Coordinates of N, CA and C in Angstrom, one line a residue:
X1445 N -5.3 9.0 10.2 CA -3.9 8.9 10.5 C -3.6 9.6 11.8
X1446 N -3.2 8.9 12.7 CA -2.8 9.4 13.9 C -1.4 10.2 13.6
X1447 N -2.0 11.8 14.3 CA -0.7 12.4 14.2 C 0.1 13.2 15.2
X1448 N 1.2 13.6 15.9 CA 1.4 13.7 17.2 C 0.9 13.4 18.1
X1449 N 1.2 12.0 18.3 CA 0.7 11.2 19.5 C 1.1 10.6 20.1
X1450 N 1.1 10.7 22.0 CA 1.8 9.8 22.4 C 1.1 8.5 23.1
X1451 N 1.8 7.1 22.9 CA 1.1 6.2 23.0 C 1.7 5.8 24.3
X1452 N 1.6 5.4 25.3 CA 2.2 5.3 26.6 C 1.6 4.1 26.9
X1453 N 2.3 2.7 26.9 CA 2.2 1.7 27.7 C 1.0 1.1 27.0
X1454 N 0.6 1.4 25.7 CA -0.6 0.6 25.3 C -0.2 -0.6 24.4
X1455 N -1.8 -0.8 23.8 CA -1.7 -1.7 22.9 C -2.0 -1.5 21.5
X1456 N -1.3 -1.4 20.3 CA -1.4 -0.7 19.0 C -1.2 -1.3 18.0
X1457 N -2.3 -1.9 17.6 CA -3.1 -2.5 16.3 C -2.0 -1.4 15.5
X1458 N -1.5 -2.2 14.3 CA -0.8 -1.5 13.0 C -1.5 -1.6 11.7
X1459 N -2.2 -2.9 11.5 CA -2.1 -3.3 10.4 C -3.2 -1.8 9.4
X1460 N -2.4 -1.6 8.6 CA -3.0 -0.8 7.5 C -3.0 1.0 8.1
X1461 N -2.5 1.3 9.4 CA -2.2 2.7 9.9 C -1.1 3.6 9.4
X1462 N -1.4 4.7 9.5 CA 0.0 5.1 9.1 C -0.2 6.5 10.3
X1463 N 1.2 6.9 10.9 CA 1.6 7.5 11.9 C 2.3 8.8 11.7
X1464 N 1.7 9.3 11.7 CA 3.2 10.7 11.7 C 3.8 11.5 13.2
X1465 N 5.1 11.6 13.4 CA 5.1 12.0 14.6 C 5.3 11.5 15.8
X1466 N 4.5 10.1 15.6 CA 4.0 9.9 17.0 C 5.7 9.3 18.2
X1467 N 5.1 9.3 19.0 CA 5.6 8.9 20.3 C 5.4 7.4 20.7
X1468 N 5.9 6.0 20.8 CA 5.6 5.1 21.4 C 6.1 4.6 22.2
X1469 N 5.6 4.5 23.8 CA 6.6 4.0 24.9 C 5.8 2.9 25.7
X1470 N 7.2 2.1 25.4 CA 6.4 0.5 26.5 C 5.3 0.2 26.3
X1471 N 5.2 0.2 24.6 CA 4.0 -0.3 23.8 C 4.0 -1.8 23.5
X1472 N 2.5 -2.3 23.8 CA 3.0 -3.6 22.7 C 2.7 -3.6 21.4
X1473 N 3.4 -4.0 20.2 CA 3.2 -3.3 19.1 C 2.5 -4.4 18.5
X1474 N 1.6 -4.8 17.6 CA 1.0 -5.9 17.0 C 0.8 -5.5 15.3
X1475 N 1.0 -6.1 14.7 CA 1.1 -6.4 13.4 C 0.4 -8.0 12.7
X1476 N -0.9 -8.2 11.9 CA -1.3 -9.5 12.0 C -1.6 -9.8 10.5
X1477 N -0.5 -9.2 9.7 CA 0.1 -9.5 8.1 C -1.2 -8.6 7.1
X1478 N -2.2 -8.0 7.4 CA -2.5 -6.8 6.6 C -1.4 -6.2 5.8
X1479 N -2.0 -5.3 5.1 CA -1.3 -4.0 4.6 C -0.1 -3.3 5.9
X1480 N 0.9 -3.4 5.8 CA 1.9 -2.9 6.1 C 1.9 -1.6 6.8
X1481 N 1.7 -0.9 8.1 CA 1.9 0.3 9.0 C 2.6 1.3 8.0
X1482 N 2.9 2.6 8.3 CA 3.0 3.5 7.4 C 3.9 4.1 9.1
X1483 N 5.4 4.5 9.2 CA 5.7 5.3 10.4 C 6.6 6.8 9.7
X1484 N 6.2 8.1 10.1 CA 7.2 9.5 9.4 C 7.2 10.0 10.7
X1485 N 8.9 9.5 10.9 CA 9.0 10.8 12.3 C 8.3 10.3 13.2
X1486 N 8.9 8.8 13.5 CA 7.8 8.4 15.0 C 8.9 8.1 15.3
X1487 N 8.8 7.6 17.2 CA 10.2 7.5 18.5 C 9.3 6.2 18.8
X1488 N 10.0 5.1 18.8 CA 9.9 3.7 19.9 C 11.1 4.1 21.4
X1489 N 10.1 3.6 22.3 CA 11.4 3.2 22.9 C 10.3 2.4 24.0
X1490 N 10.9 1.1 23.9 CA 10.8 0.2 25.0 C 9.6 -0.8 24.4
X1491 N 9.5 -0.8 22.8 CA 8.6 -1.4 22.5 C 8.5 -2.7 22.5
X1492 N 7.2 -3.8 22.3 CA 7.7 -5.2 22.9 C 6.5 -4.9 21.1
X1493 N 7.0 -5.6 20.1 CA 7.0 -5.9 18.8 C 6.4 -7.9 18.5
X1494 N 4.8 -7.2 18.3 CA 4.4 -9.1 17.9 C 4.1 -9.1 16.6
X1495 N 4.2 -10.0 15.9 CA 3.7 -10.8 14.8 C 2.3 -12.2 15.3
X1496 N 1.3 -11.2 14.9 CA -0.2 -12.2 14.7 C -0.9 -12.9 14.1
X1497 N -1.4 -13.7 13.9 CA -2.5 -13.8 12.6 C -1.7 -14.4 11.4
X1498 N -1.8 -13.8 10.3 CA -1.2 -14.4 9.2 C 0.8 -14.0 9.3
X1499 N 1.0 -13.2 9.9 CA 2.5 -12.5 10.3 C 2.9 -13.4 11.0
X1500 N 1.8 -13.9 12.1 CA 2.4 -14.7 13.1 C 2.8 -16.4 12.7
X1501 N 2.2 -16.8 11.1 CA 2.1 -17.8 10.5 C 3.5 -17.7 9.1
X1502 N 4.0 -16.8 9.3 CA 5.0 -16.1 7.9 C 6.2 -16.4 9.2
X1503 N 6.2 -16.0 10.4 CA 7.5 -16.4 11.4 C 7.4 -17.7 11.8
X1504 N 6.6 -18.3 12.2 CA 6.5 -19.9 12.1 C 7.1 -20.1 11.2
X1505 N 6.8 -20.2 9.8 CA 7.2 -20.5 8.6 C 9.2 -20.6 8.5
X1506 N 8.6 -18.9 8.9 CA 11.0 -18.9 8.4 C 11.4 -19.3 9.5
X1507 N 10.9 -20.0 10.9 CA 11.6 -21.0 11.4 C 11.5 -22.1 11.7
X1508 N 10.9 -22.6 10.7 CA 10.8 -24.1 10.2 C 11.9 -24.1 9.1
X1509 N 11.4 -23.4 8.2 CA 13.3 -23.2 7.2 C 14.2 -23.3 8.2
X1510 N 14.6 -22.3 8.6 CA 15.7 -22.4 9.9 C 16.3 -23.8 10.0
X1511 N 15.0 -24.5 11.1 CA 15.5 -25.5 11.3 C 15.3 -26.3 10.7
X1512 N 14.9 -26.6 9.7 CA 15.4 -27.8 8.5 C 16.6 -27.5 7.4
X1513 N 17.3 -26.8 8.2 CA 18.5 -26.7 7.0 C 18.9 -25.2 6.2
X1514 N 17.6 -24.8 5.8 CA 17.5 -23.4 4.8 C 18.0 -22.0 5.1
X1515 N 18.7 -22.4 6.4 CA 19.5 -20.9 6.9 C 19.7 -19.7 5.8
X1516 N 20.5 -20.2 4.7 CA 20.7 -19.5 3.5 C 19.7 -19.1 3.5
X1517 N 18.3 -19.2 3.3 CA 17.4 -19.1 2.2 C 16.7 -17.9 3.5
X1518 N 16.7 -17.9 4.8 CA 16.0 -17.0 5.9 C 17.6 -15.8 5.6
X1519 N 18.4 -16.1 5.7 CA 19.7 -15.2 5.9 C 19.2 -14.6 4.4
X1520 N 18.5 -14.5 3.4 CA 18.8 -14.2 2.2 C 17.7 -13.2 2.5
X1521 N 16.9 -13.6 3.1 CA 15.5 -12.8 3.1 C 15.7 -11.2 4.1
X1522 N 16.6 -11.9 5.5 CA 17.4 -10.8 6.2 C 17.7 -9.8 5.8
X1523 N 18.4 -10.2 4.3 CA 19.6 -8.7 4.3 C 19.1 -8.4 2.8
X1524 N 17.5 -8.8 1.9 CA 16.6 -8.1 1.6 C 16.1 -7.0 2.2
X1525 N 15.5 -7.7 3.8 CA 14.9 -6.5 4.4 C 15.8 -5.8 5.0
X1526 N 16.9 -5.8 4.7 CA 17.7 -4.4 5.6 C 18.7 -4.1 4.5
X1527 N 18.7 -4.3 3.3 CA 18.8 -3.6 2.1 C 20.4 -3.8 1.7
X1528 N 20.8 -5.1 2.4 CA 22.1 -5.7 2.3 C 22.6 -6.2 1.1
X1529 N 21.3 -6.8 0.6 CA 21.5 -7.4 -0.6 C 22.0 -7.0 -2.1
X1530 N 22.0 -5.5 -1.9 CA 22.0 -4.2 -3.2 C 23.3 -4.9 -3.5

């Protein structure tokens, strides 16, 4: 587990890490649908945030719903993940 660290302008594999602390600036962040990153007490700033691999096949996906109509059904999933839905 990376812990007080600063990541400056790199490139940072997530899938299955967990972070405490750290620092990320003018990172590109990658995520490729593994086990889910783990962040306590970490700073982004200026991060450029990708979806790869199987992640990168789950955003294709919700915008194909999108644009076939299913707005509701991506808008529902939204405010799941940001805990709107309670």
């Amino acid at each position: 587990m990376p812990s007080d660290t600063i990541y400056n302008h790199e490139t940072v594999l997530l899938d299955g890490e967990m972070f405490d602390a750290c620092e990320f600036r003018d990172c590109r962040m990658i995520y490729a649908g593994g086990e889910p990153p783990t962040f306590s007490k970490c700073r982004f700033d200026g991060c450029d945030w990708r979806f790869d691999e199987a992640a990168g096949h789950t955003m294709a996906y919700l915008k194909t719903l999108w644009s076939v109509g299913q707005k509701a059904t991506v808008q529902g999933l939204i405010k799941e993940v940001t805990g709107v839905a309670r």
